[in-house]
N, CA, C and O of each residue as an XYZ file, in Angstrom:
972
protein
N     146.395    237.330    125.676
C     145.350    238.168    126.582
C     144.744    237.091    127.583
O     144.318    235.999    127.206
N     144.755    237.491    128.801
C     144.197    236.655    129.837
C     142.786    237.066    129.989
O     142.455    238.245    130.115
N     141.897    235.996    129.974
C     140.432    236.172    130.070
C     140.152    236.369    131.620
O     140.117    235.377    132.348
N     139.968    237.548    132.091
C     139.760    237.761    133.525
C     138.349    238.089    133.793
O     137.659    238.784    133.047
N     137.923    237.507    134.992
C     136.523    237.671    135.350
C     136.142    239.140    135.717
O     136.784    239.745    136.576
N     135.131    239.685    135.085
C     134.913    241.039    135.208
C     134.495    241.382    136.583
O     134.056    240.501    137.323
N     134.611    242.665    136.988
C     134.202    243.041    138.426
C     132.942    243.870    138.300
O     132.767    244.747    137.454
N     132.116    243.508    139.201
C     130.830    244.394    139.311
C     131.105    245.606    140.043
O     131.517    245.529    141.200
N     130.906    246.786    139.445
C     131.145    248.054    140.031
C     130.252    248.360    141.310
O     130.670    248.822    142.372
N     129.029    248.037    141.023
C     128.010    248.418    142.155
C     127.104    247.262    142.347
O     126.842    246.527    141.394
N     126.584    247.050    143.594
C     125.692    245.934    143.929
C     124.321    246.430    144.187
O     123.412    245.616    144.348
N     124.111    247.665    144.238
C     122.754    248.300    144.467
C     122.722    249.700    144.111
O     123.774    250.302    143.895
N     121.484    250.318    144.025
C     121.303    251.668    143.668
C     121.845    252.594    144.804
O     122.456    253.647    144.619
N     121.512    252.011    146.060
C     121.912    252.679    147.360
C     123.499    252.930    147.292
O     123.932    254.007    147.701
N     124.294    252.045    146.831
C     125.686    252.090    146.874
C     126.201    253.387    146.020
O     127.114    254.134    146.372
N     125.447    253.494    144.858
C     125.776    254.718    144.010
C     125.469    255.970    144.740
O     126.242    256.927    144.702
N     124.303    255.985    145.436
C     123.900    257.126    146.233
C     124.766    257.398    147.304
O     125.047    258.563    147.586
N     125.260    256.354    147.987
C     126.087    256.566    149.262
C     127.451    257.015    148.625
O     128.020    257.943    149.200
N     128.028    256.493    147.547
C     129.296    256.983    147.111
C     129.252    258.517    146.636
O     130.204    259.291    146.741
N     128.031    258.824    146.112
C     127.984    260.287    145.606
C     127.768    261.255    146.830
O     128.405    262.304    146.926
N     126.873    260.865    147.725
C     126.580    261.728    148.824
C     127.646    261.784    149.998
O     127.825    262.794    150.679
N     128.271    260.702    150.146
C     129.251    260.621    151.185
C     130.419    261.645    151.103
O     130.959    262.100    152.112
N     130.775    261.982    149.813
C     131.789    262.914    149.517
C     131.305    264.323    149.950
O     132.077    265.110    150.497
N     129.998    264.625    149.690
C     129.267    265.940    150.043
C     129.319    266.008    151.538
O     129.724    267.060    152.032
N     128.962    265.024    152.323
C     129.018    265.095    153.756
C     130.378    265.363    154.363
O     130.517    266.204    155.250
N     131.396    264.635    153.876
C     132.765    264.609    154.227
C     133.237    266.058    153.993
O     133.801    266.643    154.918
N     133.041    266.666    152.817
C     133.430    268.043    152.554
C     132.788    269.002    153.468
O     133.361    270.059    153.733
N     131.661    268.716    153.959
C     131.005    269.636    154.901
C     131.337    269.386    156.438
O     130.679    269.917    157.333
N     132.426    268.521    156.675
C     132.890    268.268    157.899
C     132.308    267.216    158.769
O     132.614    267.091    159.954
N     131.406    266.416    158.101
C     130.761    265.284    158.902
C     131.795    264.151    159.036
O     132.428    263.776    158.049
N     131.969    263.609    160.241
C     132.881    262.587    160.434
C     132.640    261.236    159.696
O     131.461    260.966    159.467
N     133.512    260.425    159.327
C     133.265    259.156    158.592
C     132.431    258.232    159.346
O     131.718    257.438    158.733
N     132.451    258.257    160.580
C     131.545    257.376    161.378
C     130.025    257.776    161.350
O     129.107    256.976    161.530
N     129.888    259.046    161.113
C     128.424    259.368    161.167
C     127.763    259.503    159.725
O     126.569    259.741    159.543
N     128.614    259.335    158.832
C     128.117    259.509    157.359
C     127.168    258.313    157.136
O     126.123    258.579    156.541
N     127.365    257.071    157.512
C     126.583    256.070    157.252
C     125.118    256.025    157.805
O     124.191    255.688    157.070
N     124.929    256.370    159.114
C     123.562    256.629    159.580
C     122.811    257.806    158.875
O     121.638    257.690    158.519
N     123.483    258.849    158.708
C     122.901    260.035    158.157
C     122.459    259.750    156.696
O     121.382    260.196    156.301
N     123.237    259.041    155.910
C     122.949    258.688    154.603
C     121.765    257.709    154.426
O     120.949    257.772    153.507
N     121.777    256.771    155.451
C     120.701    255.630    155.428
C     119.252    256.488    155.645
O     118.238    256.224    155.000
N     119.329    257.511    156.619
C     118.069    258.207    156.819
C     117.700    259.086    155.637
O     116.535    259.241    155.271
N     118.748    259.651    155.063
C     118.401    260.491    153.858
C     117.884    259.689    152.798
O     116.884    260.107    152.215
N     118.463    258.469    152.407
C     117.922    257.544    151.434
C     116.469    257.166    151.692
O     115.623    257.186    150.799
N     116.216    256.817    152.960
C     114.797    256.487    153.194
C     113.851    257.666    153.134
O     112.649    257.422    153.033
N     114.252    258.869    153.184
C     113.478    260.085    153.041
C     113.288    260.494    151.566
O     112.461    261.358    151.274
N     113.983    259.931    150.710
C     113.928    260.263    149.165
C     112.615    259.773    148.716
O     112.095    258.801    149.264
N     111.995    260.469    147.639
C     110.755    260.072    147.054
C     111.104    258.909    146.062
O     112.255    258.637    145.720
N     110.066    258.306    145.674
C     110.255    257.106    144.778
C     110.842    257.567    143.557
O     111.661    256.827    143.011
N     110.538    258.743    143.005
C     111.131    259.367    141.809
C     112.653    259.517    141.908
O     113.410    259.139    141.013
N     113.076    260.119    143.103
C     114.479    260.370    143.428
C     115.322    258.969    143.454
O     116.440    258.862    142.949
N     114.687    258.003    144.058
C     115.280    256.707    144.302
C     115.488    255.999    142.841
O     116.484    255.366    142.491
N     114.302    256.261    142.067
C     114.338    255.616    140.709
C     115.498    256.143    139.776
O     116.022    255.425    138.924
N     115.870    257.505    140.014
C     117.058    257.984    139.348
C     118.274    257.135    139.546
O     118.986    256.826    138.590
N     118.532    256.738    140.817
C     119.723    255.981    141.189
C     119.595    254.582    140.677
O     120.551    253.905    140.299
N     118.336    254.194    140.692
C     118.128    252.706    140.262
C     118.304    252.623    138.772
O     118.678    251.536    138.332
N     118.079    253.672    137.875
C     118.250    253.648    136.509
C     119.851    253.706    136.326
O     120.327    252.976    135.456
N     120.608    254.421    136.990
C     122.022    254.461    136.868
C     122.643    253.142    137.139
O     123.559    252.705    136.443
N     122.094    252.450    138.249
C     122.583    251.067    138.627
C     122.269    250.100    137.513
O     123.105    249.243    137.225
N     121.055    250.181    136.829
C     120.685    249.273    135.929
C     121.575    249.329    134.641
O     121.794    248.360    133.913
N     122.058    250.595    134.462
C     122.873    250.625    133.111
C     124.294    250.010    133.591
O     124.886    249.299    132.779
N     124.821    250.218    134.743
C     125.973    249.459    135.106
C     125.727    247.999    135.184
O     126.656    247.249    134.882
N     124.653    247.535    135.532
C     124.298    246.192    135.633
C     124.235    245.550    134.269
O     124.707    244.425    134.109
N     123.689    246.197    133.306
C     123.494    245.790    131.884
C     124.996    245.563    131.343
O     125.284    244.524    130.750
N     125.865    246.501    131.557
C     127.201    246.508    131.128
C     128.070    245.383    131.693
O     128.905    244.768    131.029
N     127.778    245.163    133.054
C     128.384    244.031    133.756
C     127.978    242.614    133.149
O     128.787    241.717    132.915
N     126.690    242.551    132.944
C     126.256    241.345    132.456
C     126.797    240.965    131.055
O     127.149    239.820    130.773
N     126.839    242.054    130.167
C     127.604    241.827    128.863
C     128.919    241.428    128.959
O     129.359    240.614    128.148
N     129.706    241.945    129.954
C     131.088    241.603    130.164
C     131.160    240.237    130.658
O     132.037    239.490    130.225
N     130.255    239.813    131.587
C     130.203    238.513    132.120
C     129.836    237.429    131.039
O     130.450    236.363    131.082
N     128.950    237.613    130.147
C     128.705    236.854    129.142
C     129.754    236.664    128.247
O     129.979    235.531    127.820
N     130.522    237.752    127.857
C     131.719    237.732    127.078
C     132.786    236.794    127.741
O     133.352    235.918    127.087
N     133.021    237.008    129.006
C     134.003    236.110    129.828
C     133.531    234.594    129.724
O     134.340    233.691    129.510
N     132.300    234.396    129.874
C     131.841    232.949    129.774
C     132.095    232.473    128.413
O     132.626    231.374    128.252
N     131.780    233.163    127.481
C     131.919    232.762    125.997
C     133.340    232.422    125.706
O     133.678    231.381    125.142
N     134.249    233.457    126.166
C     135.726    233.077    125.839
C     136.194    231.889    126.627
O     137.014    231.148    126.085
N     135.771    231.615    127.846
C     136.106    230.510    128.600
C     135.691    229.236    127.948
O     136.414    228.240    127.917
N     134.463    229.307    127.413
C     133.934    228.167    126.594
C     134.756    227.823    125.470
O     135.001    226.640    125.230
N     135.214    228.774    124.745
C     136.187    228.663    123.576
C     137.350    228.052    124.016
O     137.733    227.015    123.475
N     137.999    228.594    124.987
C     139.192    227.971    125.540
C     139.226    226.599    126.006
O     140.163    225.825    125.810
N     138.047    226.311    126.696
C     137.963    224.867    127.302
C     137.722    223.935    126.153
O     138.288    222.842    126.132
N     136.848    224.341    125.122
C     136.734    223.532    123.962
C     137.960    223.295    123.271
O     138.179    222.176    122.807
N     138.832    224.276    123.145
C     140.004    224.340    122.307
C     140.908    223.348    122.998
O     141.534    222.542    122.309
N     141.024    223.352    124.365
C     141.890    222.419    125.032
C     141.463    221.022    124.912
O     142.310    220.129    124.937
N     140.109    220.740    124.774
C     139.644    219.519    124.638
C     139.902    218.933    123.147
O     140.181    217.747    122.968
N     139.790    219.811    122.164
C     140.230    219.514    120.855
C     141.676    219.194    120.771
O     142.029    218.247    120.067
N     142.513    219.875    121.403
C     144.068    219.638    121.388
C     144.339    218.267    121.890
O     145.129    217.514    121.320
N     143.592    217.906    123.104
C     143.744    216.584    123.664
C     143.319    215.517    122.897
O     143.914    214.439    122.905
N     142.204    215.765    122.149
C     141.543    214.595    121.405
C     142.336    214.318    120.210
O     142.313    213.156    119.802
N     143.021    215.163    119.588
C     143.830    214.976    118.417
C     145.186    214.675    118.720
O     145.848    215.481    119.374
N     145.750    213.436    118.254
C     147.145    213.062    118.404
C     147.968    213.647    117.437
O     147.809    213.452    116.232
N     148.879    214.389    117.936
C     149.863    215.100    116.963
C     150.915    214.030    116.416
O     151.500    213.269    117.186
N     151.107    214.021    115.104
C     152.055    213.054    114.513
C     153.555    213.307    114.977
O     153.965    214.457    115.137
N     154.261    212.330    115.162
C     155.588    212.555    115.578
C     156.552    212.786    114.529
O     156.743    211.967    113.629
N     157.256    214.053    114.641
C     158.103    214.503    113.574
C     159.490    213.600    113.569
O     160.146    213.345    114.579
N     159.781    213.198    112.312
C     160.882    212.387    112.149
C     162.304    213.158    112.429
O     162.457    214.362    112.227
N     163.274    212.315    112.903
C     164.593    212.965    113.152
C     165.517    212.962    111.954
O     165.486    212.072    111.104
N     166.266    213.904    111.925
C     167.341    213.927    110.802
C     168.316    212.817    111.034
O     168.549    212.431    112.180
N     168.915    212.269    109.946
C     169.915    211.155    110.035
C     170.843    211.215    111.174
O     171.012    210.250    111.919
N     171.502    212.450    111.328
C     172.511    212.606    112.519
C     171.957    212.301    113.792
O     172.520    211.459    114.491
N     170.842    212.922    114.217
C     170.145    212.689    115.482
C     169.658    211.298    115.594
O     169.689    210.778    116.710
N     169.158    210.546    114.459
C     168.671    209.340    114.534
C     169.833    208.322    114.796
O     169.632    207.282    115.424
N     171.069    208.667    114.284
C     172.207    207.918    114.546
C     172.721    207.942    115.975
O     173.216    206.949    116.508
N     172.571    209.210    116.617
C     173.131    209.457    117.998
C     172.131    208.611    118.868
O     172.585    207.864    119.735
N     170.805    208.713    118.656
C     169.930    208.025    119.545
C     170.106    206.436    119.534
O     170.068    205.778    120.574
N     170.309    205.857    118.224
C     170.574    204.457    118.093
C     171.659    203.916    118.670
O     171.669    202.718    118.955
N     172.860    204.837    118.952
C     174.108    204.247    119.251
C     174.630    204.812    120.453
O     175.801    204.578    120.749
N     173.836    205.605    121.264
C     174.445    206.083    122.432
C     174.521    204.954    123.642
O     175.087    205.198    124.708
N     173.943    203.809    123.377
C     173.979    202.665    124.237
C     175.575    202.301    124.438
O     176.003    201.795    125.475
N     176.345    202.612    123.367
C     177.757    202.281    123.340
C     178.461    202.959    124.605
O     179.448    202.392    125.075
N     178.029    204.069    125.141
C     178.511    204.787    126.129
C     177.932    204.627    127.534
O     178.133    205.449    128.428
N     177.150    203.442    127.684
C     176.588    203.121    128.886
C     177.673    202.637    129.903
O     178.498    201.787    129.568
N     177.658    203.180    131.127
C     178.648    202.781    132.120
C     179.874    203.567    132.023
O     180.747    203.386    132.872
N     180.044    204.425    131.080
C     181.274    205.307    130.940
C     180.941    206.564    131.559
O     179.761    206.891    131.686
N     181.942    207.337    131.976
C     181.786    208.497    132.590
C     181.842    209.657    131.658
O     182.776    210.459    131.691
N     180.760    209.757    130.756
C     180.610    210.836    129.867
C     179.408    211.644    129.989
O     178.361    211.072    130.293
N     179.418    212.827    129.803
C     178.284    213.759    129.825
C     177.423    213.633    128.586
O     177.950    213.181    127.570
N     176.177    213.981    128.572
C     175.310    213.908    127.448
C     175.890    214.702    126.239
O     175.842    214.258    125.092
N     176.415    215.847    126.549
C     177.099    216.650    125.472
C     178.373    215.925    124.898
O     178.579    216.033    123.689
N     179.229    215.204    125.663
C     180.192    214.509    125.175
C     179.813    213.403    124.311
O     180.409    213.196    123.255
N     178.817    212.664    124.727
C     178.236    211.546    124.051
C     177.866    211.896    122.692
O     178.141    211.176    121.732
N     177.147    213.171    122.591
C     176.583    213.669    121.387
C     177.661    214.028    120.353
O     177.603    213.696    119.169
N     178.701    214.774    120.942
C     179.837    215.102    120.022
C     180.527    213.962    119.501
O     180.810    213.880    118.306
N     180.845    212.973    120.440
C     181.484    211.708    119.974
C     180.663    210.987    118.783
O     181.226    210.659    117.738
N     179.437    210.789    118.996
C     178.647    210.169    117.909
C     178.538    210.816    116.666
O     178.622    210.193    115.607
N     178.331    212.187    116.739
C     178.213    212.926    115.529
C     179.642    212.764    114.810
O     179.634    212.636    113.586
N     180.708    212.763    115.407
C     182.006    212.620    114.798
C     182.032    211.315    114.165
O     182.528    211.187    113.046
N     181.455    210.184    114.901
C     181.476    208.928    114.388
C     180.493    208.713    113.130
O     180.712    207.902    112.231
N     179.488    209.480    113.199
C     178.560    209.393    112.088
C     179.315    210.008    110.834
O     179.020    209.515    109.745
N     180.139    210.902    110.858
C     180.863    211.491    109.837
C     181.742    210.552    109.091
O     182.031    210.726    107.907
N     182.194    209.476    109.865
C     183.156    208.471    109.321
C     182.489    207.199    108.755
O     183.148    206.255    108.320
N     181.188    207.232    108.785
C     180.259    206.051    108.317
C     180.424    206.070    106.801
O     180.799    207.061    106.174
N     180.095    204.823    106.236
C     180.049    204.681    104.787
C     178.923    205.540    104.228
O     177.882    205.821    104.821
N     179.290    205.927    102.971
C     178.242    206.835    102.202
C     177.083    206.091    102.019
O     176.020    206.681    102.217
N     177.053    204.804    101.649
C     175.762    204.037    101.448
C     174.897    204.162    102.723
O     173.710    204.467    102.616
N     175.418    203.952    103.826
C     174.671    203.954    105.050
C     173.966    205.248    105.294
O     172.783    205.303    105.631
N     174.821    206.401    105.093
C     174.242    207.714    105.174
C     173.166    207.911    104.203
O     172.122    208.448    104.573
N     173.334    207.502    102.921
C     172.237    207.664    101.964
C     170.987    206.875    102.350
O     169.864    207.318    102.107
N     171.183    205.752    102.931
C     170.113    204.920    103.338
C     169.202    205.705    104.477
O     167.971    205.718    104.490
N     170.004    206.303    105.355
C     169.434    207.046    106.503
C     168.634    208.240    105.910
O     167.576    208.626    106.408
N     169.207    208.799    104.815
C     168.564    210.056    104.255
C     167.275    209.649    103.473
O     166.309    210.413    103.471
N     167.245    208.486    102.827
C     165.990    208.086    102.246
C     164.985    207.708    103.240
O     163.814    208.044    103.063
N     165.352    207.017    104.305
C     164.326    206.767    105.366
C     163.798    208.014    105.977
O     162.619    208.103    106.322
N     164.652    208.973    106.113
C     164.214    210.227    106.672
C     163.260    210.913    105.742
O     162.220    211.391    106.197
N     163.559    210.994    104.437
C     162.671    211.590    103.412
C     161.298    210.898    103.396
O     160.271    211.572    103.315
N     161.275    209.666    103.466
C     159.944    208.840    103.409
C     159.275    209.086    104.654
O     158.051    209.216    104.623
N     159.920    209.173    105.805
C     159.106    209.499    107.083
C     158.685    210.974    107.015
O     157.643    211.324    107.569
N     159.433    211.826    106.375
C     159.018    213.254    106.419
C     157.708    213.350    105.451
O     156.788    214.094    105.789
N     157.639    212.689    104.397
C     156.388    212.785    103.470
C     155.206    212.289    104.256
O     154.145    212.912    104.228
N     155.368    211.091    105.016
C     154.269    210.601    105.837
C     153.938    211.617    106.893
O     152.761    211.904    107.112
N     154.849    212.129    107.506
C     154.561    213.239    108.555
C     153.864    214.348    108.041
O     152.922    214.831    108.669
N     154.308    214.884    106.750
C     153.500    215.998    106.276
C     152.230    215.707    106.025
O     151.380    216.531    106.364
N     151.839    214.502    105.392
C     150.596    214.037    105.130
C     149.721    213.897    106.528
O     148.557    214.287    106.606
N     150.342    213.371    107.466
C     149.540    213.319    108.796
C     149.266    214.621    109.332
O     148.173    214.820    109.860
N     150.151    215.557    109.260
C     149.947    216.941    109.673
C     148.852    217.685    108.984
O     148.104    218.462    109.578
N     148.782    217.409    107.670
C     147.673    218.010    106.956
C     146.306    217.349    107.373
O     145.299    218.023    107.591
N     146.349    216.016    107.465
C     145.059    215.457    108.015
C     144.648    215.918    109.437
O     143.469    216.123    109.726
N     145.616    216.062    110.266
C     145.433    216.588    111.657
C     144.690    217.966    111.617
O     143.722    218.256    112.320
N     145.315    218.803    110.648
C     144.830    220.227    110.546
C     143.412    220.322    110.128
O     142.572    221.095    110.590
N     143.245    219.402    109.159
C     141.699    219.128    108.514
C     140.758    218.800    109.713
O     139.653    219.331    109.829
N     141.223    217.958    110.534
C     140.322    217.458    111.611
C     140.235    218.422    112.616
O     139.221    218.411    113.313
N     141.145    219.293    112.835
C     141.051    220.466    113.772
C     140.216    221.475    113.230
O     139.484    222.110    113.989
N     140.233    221.721    111.914
C     139.487    222.787    111.327
C     137.922    222.403    111.413
O     137.077    223.250    111.702
N     137.612    221.084    111.143
C     136.211    220.515    111.256
C     135.765    220.687    112.773
O     134.661    221.172    113.020
N     136.544    220.328    113.689
C     136.030    220.372    115.137
C     135.927    221.775    115.413
O     134.917    222.113    116.031
N     136.854    222.782    115.052
C     136.678    224.048    115.334
C     135.438    224.684    114.759
O     134.717    225.443    115.406
N     135.223    224.318    113.464
C     134.047    224.786    112.801
C     132.793    224.393    113.502
O     131.896    225.223    113.657
N     132.678    223.106    113.957
C     131.689    222.638    114.771
C     131.499    223.452    116.080
O     130.373    223.786    116.449
N     132.548    223.745    116.727
C     132.645    224.547    117.968
C     132.086    225.850    117.648
O     131.257    226.361    118.401
N     132.521    226.482    116.476
C     132.164    227.874    116.227
C     130.657    227.906    115.917
O     130.033    228.924    116.217
N     129.998    226.823    115.314
C     128.589    226.758    115.056
C     127.786    226.690    116.403
O     126.728    227.295    116.575
N     128.402    225.885    117.353
C     127.738    225.641    118.500
C     127.720    227.026    119.455
O     126.764    227.385    120.142
N     128.879    227.644    119.344
C     128.974    228.989    120.103
C     128.135    230.112    119.495
O     127.638    230.989    120.202
N     127.988    230.067    118.170
C     127.028    231.044    117.625
C     125.648    230.758    117.934
O     124.853    231.691    118.054
N     125.264    229.481    118.083
C     123.781    229.230    118.621
C     123.704    229.728    119.908
O     122.760    230.467    120.187
N     124.675    229.406    120.879
C     124.681    229.778    122.250
C     124.608    231.260    122.357
O     123.842    231.788    123.163
N     125.388    231.954    121.558
C     125.354    233.517    121.538
C     124.041    234.112    121.050
O     123.631    235.155    121.559
N     123.344    233.478    120.058
C     122.016    233.867    119.631
C     121.049    233.672    120.804
O     120.246    234.540    121.147
N     121.165    232.577    121.347
C     120.274    232.368    122.522
C     120.452    233.396    123.696
O     119.480    233.892    124.265
N     121.714    233.677    124.013
C     121.984    234.721    125.045
C     121.344    236.076    124.604
O     120.707    236.768    125.399
N     121.542    236.416    123.319
C     121.067    237.560    122.787
C     119.633    237.756    122.911
O     119.149    238.826    123.279
N     118.873    236.613    122.573
C     117.435    236.689    122.679
C     116.987    236.703    124.225
O     115.933    237.265    124.523
N     117.707    236.143    125.122
C     117.347    236.224    126.386
C     117.535    237.648    126.950
O     116.751    238.154    127.753
N     118.656    238.262    126.457
C     119.056    239.694    126.893
C     117.846    240.581    126.349
O     117.267    241.388    127.076
N     117.526    240.377    125.075
C     116.515    241.144    124.463
C     115.166    240.969    125.282
O     114.525    241.970    125.601
N     114.777    239.809    125.590
C     113.525    239.573    126.301
C     113.536    240.216    127.627
O     112.544    240.840    128.005
N     114.715    240.093    128.446
C     114.796    240.813    129.597
C     114.660    242.225    129.534
O     113.960    242.810    130.361
N     115.380    242.944    128.458
C     115.283    244.268    128.213
C     113.868    244.663    127.940
O     113.434    245.656    128.525
N     113.048    243.956    127.062
C     111.736    244.238    126.795
C     110.930    244.191    128.145
O     110.174    245.121    128.424
N     111.069    243.236    128.890
C     110.408    243.024    130.126
C     110.643    244.277    131.038
O     109.730    244.855    131.628
N     111.955    244.632    131.090
C     112.292    245.806    131.928
C     111.704    247.164    131.350
O     111.344    248.048    132.127
N     111.619    247.303    130.086
C     111.031    248.579    129.419
C     109.487    248.516    129.669
O     108.842    249.538    129.903
N     108.934    247.297    129.612
C     107.443    247.217    129.809
C     107.078    247.564    131.296
O     106.075    248.203    131.612
N     108.076    247.033    132.231
C     107.771    247.302    133.657
C     107.917    248.749    133.925
O     107.167    249.243    134.767
N     108.900    249.591    133.238
C     109.022    251.057    133.498
C     107.866    251.691    132.905
O     107.351    252.660    133.462
N     107.375    251.181    131.721
C     106.356    251.821    131.036
C     104.977    251.724    132.026
O     104.228    252.684    132.208
N     104.820    250.627    132.520
C     103.692    250.328    133.331
C     103.676    251.218    134.471
O     102.668    251.832    134.820
N     104.966    251.296    135.134
C     105.143    252.212    136.331
C     104.798    253.712    135.912
O     104.085    254.392    136.650
N     105.267    254.175    134.824
C     105.128    255.465    134.277
C     103.564    255.722    134.132
O     103.016    256.699    134.642
N     102.930    254.800    133.424
C     101.605    254.857    133.199
C     100.650    254.948    134.497
O      99.697    255.719    134.610
N     101.091    254.012    135.453
C     100.488    254.059    136.731
C     100.639    255.470    137.397
O      99.689    256.023    137.952
N     101.840    255.994    137.311
C     102.105    257.246    137.954
C     101.257    258.346    137.297
O     100.709    259.189    138.006
N     101.132    258.359    135.947
C     100.360    259.371    135.147
C      98.917    259.146    135.553
O      98.194    260.107    135.817
N      98.505    257.956    135.606
C      96.936    257.734    136.016
C      96.637    258.229    137.386
O      95.582    258.796    137.671
N      97.664    257.979    138.276
C      97.385    258.520    139.712
C      97.369    260.034    139.601
O      96.540    260.672    140.252
N      98.214    260.620    138.836
C      98.254    262.182    138.681
C      96.960    262.688    138.035
O      96.356    263.675    138.456
N      96.579    261.965    137.005
C      95.341    262.319    136.290
C      94.130    262.097    137.140
O      93.137    262.822    137.076
N      94.247    261.067    137.940
C      93.107    260.858    138.827
C      92.939    261.742    139.948
O      91.833    262.022    140.411
N      94.163    262.235    140.438
C      94.108    263.318    141.433
C      93.609    264.622    140.859
O      92.946    265.375    141.572
N      93.899    264.935    139.581
C      93.450    266.073    138.980
C      91.941    266.002    138.766
O      91.187    266.959    138.943
N      91.553    264.733    138.353
C      90.078    264.708    138.169
C      89.208    264.865    139.565
O      88.108    265.416    139.624
N      89.873    264.308    140.616
C      89.148    264.522    141.916
C      89.264    266.029    142.317
O      88.295    266.593    142.824
N      90.325    266.619    142.117
C      90.463    268.035    142.334
C      89.371    268.902    141.505
O      88.730    269.844    141.969
N      89.301    268.461    140.355
C      88.269    269.059    139.369
C      86.879    268.968    139.886
O      86.073    269.898    139.913
N      86.666    267.659    140.324
C      85.317    267.327    140.762
C      84.988    268.110    142.090
O      83.910    268.670    142.287
N      86.048    268.084    142.983
C      85.977    268.869    144.219
C      85.611    270.378    143.936
O      84.703    271.020    144.464
N      86.460    270.778    143.045
C      86.449    272.307    142.599
C      85.048    272.580    141.987
O      84.422    273.584    142.328
N      84.565    271.720    141.110
C      83.325    271.947    140.520
C      82.072    271.980    141.541
O      81.103    272.738    141.490
N      82.349    270.939    142.503
C      81.262    270.881    143.529
C      81.324    272.194    144.348
O      80.299    272.755    144.735
N      82.504    272.635    144.581
C      82.755    273.791    145.453
C      82.035    275.011    144.666
O      81.222    275.705    145.278
N      82.332    275.269    143.316
C      81.806    276.205    142.489
C      80.294    276.130    142.487
O      79.610    277.152    142.542
N      79.770    274.901    142.425
C      78.337    274.728    142.302
C      77.698    275.269    143.711
O      76.696    275.985    143.721
N      78.309    274.895    144.773
C      77.851    275.269    146.047
C      77.839    276.796    146.119
O      76.844    277.381    146.545
N      78.961    277.469    145.695
C      79.116    278.824    145.866
C      78.036    279.552    144.920
O      77.553    280.639    145.238
N      77.711    278.915    143.805
C      76.665    279.563    142.859
C      75.323    279.410    143.495
O      74.471    280.287    143.349
N      75.092    278.295    144.220
C      73.647    278.180    144.889
C      73.674    279.132    146.020
O      72.691    279.861    146.157
N      74.658    279.226    146.846
C      74.715    280.218    147.968
C      74.469    281.629    147.404
O      73.723    282.426    147.973
N      75.116    281.902    146.276
C      74.911    283.239    145.686
C      73.540    283.538    145.189
O      73.089    284.681    145.263
N      72.830    282.499    144.660
C      71.505    282.534    144.211
C      70.615    282.701    145.334
O      69.632    283.425    145.177
N      70.826    282.107    146.504
C      70.009    282.255    147.648
C      70.085    283.559    148.375
O      69.133    284.000    149.018
N      71.231    284.167    148.261
C      71.602    285.330    149.103
C      70.577    286.548    148.778
O      70.180    287.286    149.680
N      70.189    286.702    147.468
C      69.154    287.957    147.265
C      67.849    287.682    148.080
O      67.324    288.600    148.710
N      67.342    286.463    148.071
C      65.935    286.091    148.512
C      65.992    286.357    150.046
O      65.127    286.975    150.666
N      67.185    285.783    150.610
C      67.387    285.900    151.975
C      67.497    287.370    152.523
O      67.043    287.751    153.601
N      68.192    288.148    151.581
C      68.290    289.710    151.963
C      66.966    290.322    151.905
O      66.692    291.184    152.740
N      66.031    289.948    150.935
C      64.748    290.593    150.753
C      63.929    290.180    151.989
O      63.193    291.013    152.519
N      64.033    288.856    152.496
C      63.143    288.443    153.551
C      63.638    289.233    154.763
O      62.809    289.658    155.567
N      65.060    289.472    154.952
C      65.600    290.193    156.058
C      65.053    291.663    156.110
O      64.636    292.194    157.139
N      65.105    292.281    154.821
C      64.638    293.667    154.773
C      63.169    293.720    155.028
O      62.758    294.702    155.647
N      62.305    292.799    154.637
C      60.947    292.746    154.868
C      60.567    292.752    156.311
O      59.671    293.459    156.770
N      61.315    291.907    157.013
C      61.114    291.739    158.428
C      61.475    293.084    159.247
O      60.853    293.476    160.235
N      62.557    293.699    158.680
C      62.983    295.009    159.281
C      61.863    295.972    159.195
O      61.611    296.666    160.181
N      61.100    296.091    158.006
C      60.178    297.082    157.714
C      59.049    296.859    158.653
O      58.545    297.808    159.254
N      58.640    295.649    158.799
C      57.535    295.389    159.647
C      57.893    295.501    161.078
O      57.041    295.304    161.944
């Protein structure tokens, strides 16, 4: 599986708005060249609450993108460390079977001769078959002893790899925990910010209601005073008429 860099789907809340509304404009016969300016003006005319709707959608896409980006970085970190581990550990050389060993040790005999590598290999394998039994047994013993050493070295190498990979795993877990803490902190800050905005909006609404209530109460008070004065004024008016 190839670890590919994730693609950011949107770069702003306006881009989501543009993608959504441009289809509506084009379906209503608006030319593609006119869509941009019209949408820009429409976006600017939106209320804060309407723009916040698109901002919330963008924030969800952004959170998902950041999660994918962190996963990409984490996998790359593992791959890079794995390559370093592979380079730092020297793999033991596997011993060759007696026939191959014999071919490698004796191919010098064909230097300067017009033979292909395949012909040299066939000739020397046949030559090995005619060698004394004692020599073949000696090569077999050497091969078996080398194989024992090779197996032991491979086990030690795997142990070393396991230790290094375990150390790498622990480091990555620490890094991952730190990333999670940072994400949680950012998420809490974002929620607190939104909560503060909501509270501010509610306070403004409540404040406007209080002002309206005060104005209304003042108006009612004024009306009541006017109503209380009206009878006295009418009596005075009637008295003047009589006189």
